[in-house]
Amino acid sequence: MSNNPAVTVEETTIDRLSRLNLIGWFFRKGYPQGAFWATMICVVSVTNDVLMRFLGERLHSTEIIFFRFFFSMITVIPLMLSHGTAVFKTSRPMLHAFRAILGVGGIGACCYAVNVMPLNENTSIMFSQPLFFLPLAVFLLRERVDAPRWIATLVGFIGLMVVLQPGLDTFRWVALVPVAAALQFALLDIIAKKMVATESTYNMLFYFAFGTTVCAFIPALYFWQTPTLSELGLLVLLGIGANLIQVCLIRAFTATDASALMPFRYVEFIFTSAVGFMLFSEIPTQLTLVGVILIIAGTAYLSYYESRRKPA
């Protein structure tokens, strides 16, 4: 190490600039950044599914939903206040209200499904979301979805069909619950993509949490059971996770086109299978592994195409 103070200051400055550049990379626009945030959505979503499954052993799903949104709102308020009261202003109150209604419906269906179905089966059916999203992106966002994006999504969907094995018990009536959740989440993503141009991240986080808390309050009272301290801790983590999903979603849509990121939702199956095996002894079948390979192939193809089309 040099004893020259000038050299030490110079090296420290370079190190600081290097760290800032590294952190700054995550907040730039570009397909690699969008892919990173889309992958983080999968990680946090699987974590929340596990929390809801543990909590669902005693608490009713409506109460879990209420606390998820309530703690989401509580944890975001200090961030809002640190930026002044102006951040509470919004020019799209109706879209915020619509997002809240869809959020309660989607999370409610998801919470119910993870407590009555295996985690990997629920996640697999939720992969129908891109099938809803791509047409919605064309008609509502007026995005041009080109052939490589369609191909990548369809390859992933073929992998999904291999995993689900249509015609067997997978498609019993309860499978419609995560399908309904997938449709509502696709609509939520579309609305979020439309709103990021005019609404701040904190604004969208707060009004989504506030609206969903209000919508879930009365149903939660009907099925109320006072949570234990350990359950309360898990519910707080669930609320924080809900905010993290929104942050990652907004950052992903700010970075690149929404339709380009949809196949990355398939990565969630990999995380779900790993967690299902470690926590619930769920072992994927050979057909499941074949399906996962196809899912990864579709995502990898899209990543290669987008990285050449939109260099970072």
XYZ file of C-alpha atoms in Angstrom:
312
model
C 0.000 0.000 0.000
C 1.351 3.432 -0.937
C 2.150 5.983 1.804
C 1.498 8.841 -0.604
C -1.733 10.586 0.544
C -2.463 11.762 -3.013
C -2.353 8.213 -4.334
C -4.602 7.018 -1.489
C -7.178 9.733 -2.216
C -7.043 8.973 -5.931
C -7.544 5.248 -5.367
C -10.420 5.900 -2.961
C -12.095 8.197 -5.452
C -11.727 5.623 -8.232
C -13.159 2.926 -5.975
C -16.130 5.120 -5.117
C -16.767 5.981 -8.754
C -16.498 2.310 -9.639
C -19.104 1.402 -7.047
C -21.395 4.187 -8.218
C -21.085 3.007 -11.816
C -21.916 -0.519 -10.746
C -24.983 0.601 -8.817
C -25.960 2.950 -11.625
C -26.010 0.058 -14.107
C -29.145 -1.366 -12.463
C -31.076 1.880 -13.024
C -30.191 2.458 -16.671
C -32.510 1.714 -19.549
C -31.773 -1.413 -21.539
C -32.753 -5.015 -22.021
C -30.119 -6.509 -19.617
C -31.376 -4.252 -16.827
C -34.990 -5.160 -17.594
C -34.099 -8.863 -17.544
C -32.411 -8.466 -14.153
C -35.443 -6.813 -12.571
C -37.791 -9.353 -14.180
C -35.739 -12.162 -12.630
C -35.866 -10.459 -9.234
C -39.670 -10.398 -9.523
C -39.554 -14.202 -9.752
C -37.307 -14.534 -6.691
C -39.496 -12.323 -4.494
C -42.732 -13.864 -5.819
C -41.612 -17.393 -4.888
C -40.593 -16.173 -1.425
C -44.028 -14.611 -0.932
C -45.752 -17.813 -2.099
C -43.846 -19.787 0.542
C -44.772 -17.251 3.229
C -48.455 -17.422 2.248
C -48.358 -21.205 2.348
C -46.925 -21.272 5.871
C -49.371 -18.601 7.052
C -52.295 -20.422 5.406
C -51.868 -23.363 7.758
C -53.890 -21.414 10.351
C -54.965 -18.034 8.984
C -57.655 -17.576 6.338
C -56.468 -16.341 2.948
C -58.545 -13.131 3.182
C -56.783 -12.155 6.414
C -53.374 -12.926 4.890
C -54.245 -10.710 1.914
C -55.322 -7.844 4.166
C -52.128 -7.918 6.246
C -49.983 -8.259 3.143
C -51.399 -5.016 1.762
C -51.591 -3.287 5.157
C -47.899 -3.814 5.956
C -47.053 -2.945 2.379
C -48.714 0.432 2.933
C -47.118 0.970 6.359
C -43.589 0.272 5.099
C -43.876 2.623 2.133
C -45.301 5.644 4.021
C -41.928 6.702 5.569
C -40.394 6.662 2.091
C -43.251 8.816 0.818
C -42.907 11.346 3.654
C -39.146 11.633 3.107
C -39.888 13.014 -0.370
C -42.499 15.551 0.809
C -46.272 15.670 0.447
C -46.082 16.452 -3.279
C -45.320 12.788 -3.981
C -48.861 11.889 -2.846
C -50.383 13.848 -5.730
C -51.677 11.802 -8.652
C -53.250 12.571 -12.003
C -54.687 9.057 -12.449
C -56.856 8.191 -9.429
C -59.147 5.881 -11.409
C -56.241 3.790 -12.662
C -54.963 3.499 -9.097
C -58.420 2.306 -7.989
C -58.616 -0.206 -10.837
C -55.154 -1.538 -9.956
C -56.268 -2.002 -6.341
C -59.349 -4.021 -7.346
C -57.306 -6.214 -9.681
C -54.629 -6.587 -7.007
C -57.049 -7.906 -4.384
C -58.567 -10.329 -6.884
C -55.227 -11.550 -8.224
C -53.436 -11.926 -4.893
C -56.559 -13.455 -3.359
C -56.697 -16.129 -6.059
C -52.946 -16.717 -5.763
C -53.049 -17.019 -1.969
C -55.891 -19.548 -2.163
C -54.146 -21.567 -4.871
C -50.794 -21.933 -3.057
C -52.646 -23.401 -0.084
C -54.618 -26.032 -2.048
C -52.147 -26.950 -4.811
C -48.443 -27.920 -5.007
C -46.214 -24.872 -5.432
C -44.717 -25.932 -8.756
C -48.131 -26.841 -10.191
C -49.563 -23.470 -9.191
C -46.575 -21.614 -10.650
C -46.791 -23.614 -13.884
C -50.429 -22.664 -14.431
C -49.610 -19.036 -13.593
C -47.317 -19.090 -16.625
C -50.433 -18.585 -18.752
C -49.948 -14.885 -17.908
C -47.808 -14.142 -21.017
C -50.562 -15.591 -23.198
C -52.856 -12.911 -21.813
C -50.180 -10.234 -21.728
C -48.866 -10.293 -25.281
C -52.242 -9.576 -26.957
C -52.967 -6.943 -24.290
C -49.591 -5.289 -24.954
C -50.452 -5.111 -28.655
C -53.932 -3.618 -28.222
C -53.560 -1.529 -25.050
C -49.910 -0.451 -25.146
C -49.625 -0.525 -28.943
C -46.277 -2.302 -28.627
C -44.939 -4.106 -31.661
C -44.442 -7.735 -30.658
C -42.125 -9.147 -33.304
C -41.557 -12.757 -34.329
C -38.633 -13.575 -31.979
C -40.671 -12.497 -28.947
C -43.623 -14.610 -30.050
C -41.346 -17.571 -30.757
C -39.628 -17.341 -27.373
C -42.961 -17.157 -25.571
C -44.456 -20.035 -27.560
C -41.415 -22.244 -26.936
C -41.827 -21.538 -23.245
C -45.531 -22.345 -23.491
C -44.766 -25.690 -25.160
C -42.492 -26.445 -22.221
C -45.353 -25.528 -19.908
C -47.673 -27.963 -21.681
C -45.101 -30.721 -21.259
C -45.004 -29.959 -17.525
C -48.793 -29.820 -17.131
C -49.628 -32.870 -19.296
C -53.081 -31.662 -20.450
C -55.939 -34.093 -19.912
C -54.729 -35.390 -16.541
C -55.648 -34.261 -13.014
C -53.669 -31.048 -13.431
C -56.677 -29.417 -15.087
C -59.220 -30.039 -12.343
C -61.514 -27.131 -11.560
C -59.200 -25.598 -8.950
C -56.658 -24.986 -11.749
C -58.923 -22.166 -12.945
C -58.027 -20.181 -9.817
C -54.387 -19.477 -10.767
C -55.517 -18.932 -14.375
C -57.828 -16.164 -13.106
C -54.935 -14.756 -11.082
C -52.695 -14.804 -14.163
C -55.231 -12.793 -16.168
C -55.501 -10.162 -13.443
C -51.721 -9.941 -13.043
C -51.370 -9.454 -16.799
C -53.805 -6.543 -16.611
C -51.902 -5.143 -13.620
C -48.678 -5.250 -15.626
C -50.331 -3.466 -18.548
C -51.667 -0.704 -16.293
C -48.280 -0.343 -14.556
C -46.575 0.044 -17.926
C -49.020 2.826 -18.864
C -48.577 4.624 -15.541
C -44.769 4.680 -15.207
C -44.598 7.579 -17.651
C -46.496 9.946 -15.313
C -46.498 8.391 -11.834
C -43.504 7.958 -9.521
C -42.530 4.607 -8.038
C -43.456 5.723 -4.507
C -46.783 7.087 -5.725
C -47.714 3.790 -7.379
C -46.552 1.744 -4.388
C -48.557 3.766 -1.889
C -51.856 3.981 -3.747
C -51.760 0.310 -4.703
C -51.129 -0.655 -1.061
C -53.739 1.797 0.252
C -56.446 0.769 -2.202
C -55.922 -2.949 -1.723
C -55.892 -2.568 2.081
C -59.280 -0.846 1.956
C -60.729 -3.460 -0.406
C -59.499 -6.400 1.705
C -60.491 -5.022 5.124
C -64.139 -6.139 5.350
C -63.569 -9.721 4.084
C -60.690 -10.054 6.570
C -62.949 -9.080 9.494
C -65.361 -11.884 8.644
C -62.623 -14.559 8.883
C -60.531 -12.835 11.559
C -58.100 -14.758 13.765
C -55.572 -12.821 15.816
C -52.083 -13.616 14.475
C -49.364 -14.891 16.781
C -46.108 -12.932 17.070
C -44.327 -15.288 14.669
C -47.192 -15.045 12.174
C -47.124 -11.262 12.518
C -43.433 -11.271 11.651
C -44.081 -13.341 8.524
C -46.927 -11.000 7.565
C -44.574 -8.004 7.840
C -42.100 -9.773 5.545
C -44.962 -10.502 3.170
C -45.861 -6.806 3.042
C -42.249 -5.817 2.387
C -42.068 -8.452 -0.344
C -45.201 -7.029 -1.949
C -43.470 -3.651 -2.226
C -40.308 -5.227 -3.611
C -42.313 -6.911 -6.373
C -43.813 -3.557 -7.343
C -40.397 -1.853 -7.314
C -38.869 -4.576 -9.493
C -41.866 -4.471 -11.837
C -41.690 -0.708 -12.281
C -37.903 -0.775 -12.775
C -38.232 -3.571 -15.354
C -40.877 -1.705 -17.358
C -38.877 1.512 -17.151
C -35.826 -0.280 -18.555
C -37.361 -1.918 -21.649
C -40.540 -2.994 -23.444
C -42.972 -4.958 -21.319
C -43.590 -7.688 -23.899
C -39.849 -8.412 -24.187
C -39.705 -9.391 -20.516
C -42.651 -11.771 -20.346
C -40.746 -15.015 -21.079
C -38.553 -14.297 -18.053
C -41.553 -15.135 -15.893
C -40.841 -18.761 -16.785
C -37.652 -18.554 -14.717
C -39.909 -18.555 -11.664
C -40.590 -22.249 -12.209
C -36.919 -23.038 -11.606
C -36.960 -21.202 -8.275
C -40.297 -22.757 -7.311
C -39.090 -26.288 -8.060
C -35.951 -25.765 -5.964
C -37.921 -24.356 -3.024
C -40.606 -27.031 -3.350
C -37.971 -29.753 -3.139
C -36.103 -28.227 -0.183
C -39.125 -27.269 1.921
C -41.950 -29.567 0.834
C -40.150 -32.592 -0.676
C -41.729 -32.000 -4.104
C -39.611 -33.772 -6.711
C -40.028 -32.734 -10.378
C -40.786 -35.553 -12.827
C -38.769 -36.291 -15.966
C -41.412 -34.565 -18.084
C -41.159 -31.548 -15.806
C -37.417 -31.385 -16.435
C -37.993 -31.606 -20.208
C -40.464 -28.758 -19.940
C -38.023 -26.667 -17.909
C -35.341 -27.191 -20.575
C -37.731 -25.834 -23.212
C -38.612 -22.905 -20.968
C -34.946 -22.042 -20.467
C -34.323 -22.417 -24.215
C -37.061 -19.908 -25.040
C -35.776 -17.410 -22.489
C -32.146 -17.814 -23.575
C -33.111 -17.274 -27.225
C -34.958 -14.082 -26.387
C -32.034 -12.845 -24.284
C -29.602 -13.416 -27.159
C -31.910 -11.714 -29.657
C -32.591 -8.670 -27.478
C -28.933 -8.195 -26.488
C -27.996 -7.963 -30.181
C -30.990 -5.813 -31.048
C -30.603 -3.365 -28.155
C -26.994 -3.276 -26.974
C -26.521 -2.211 -23.332
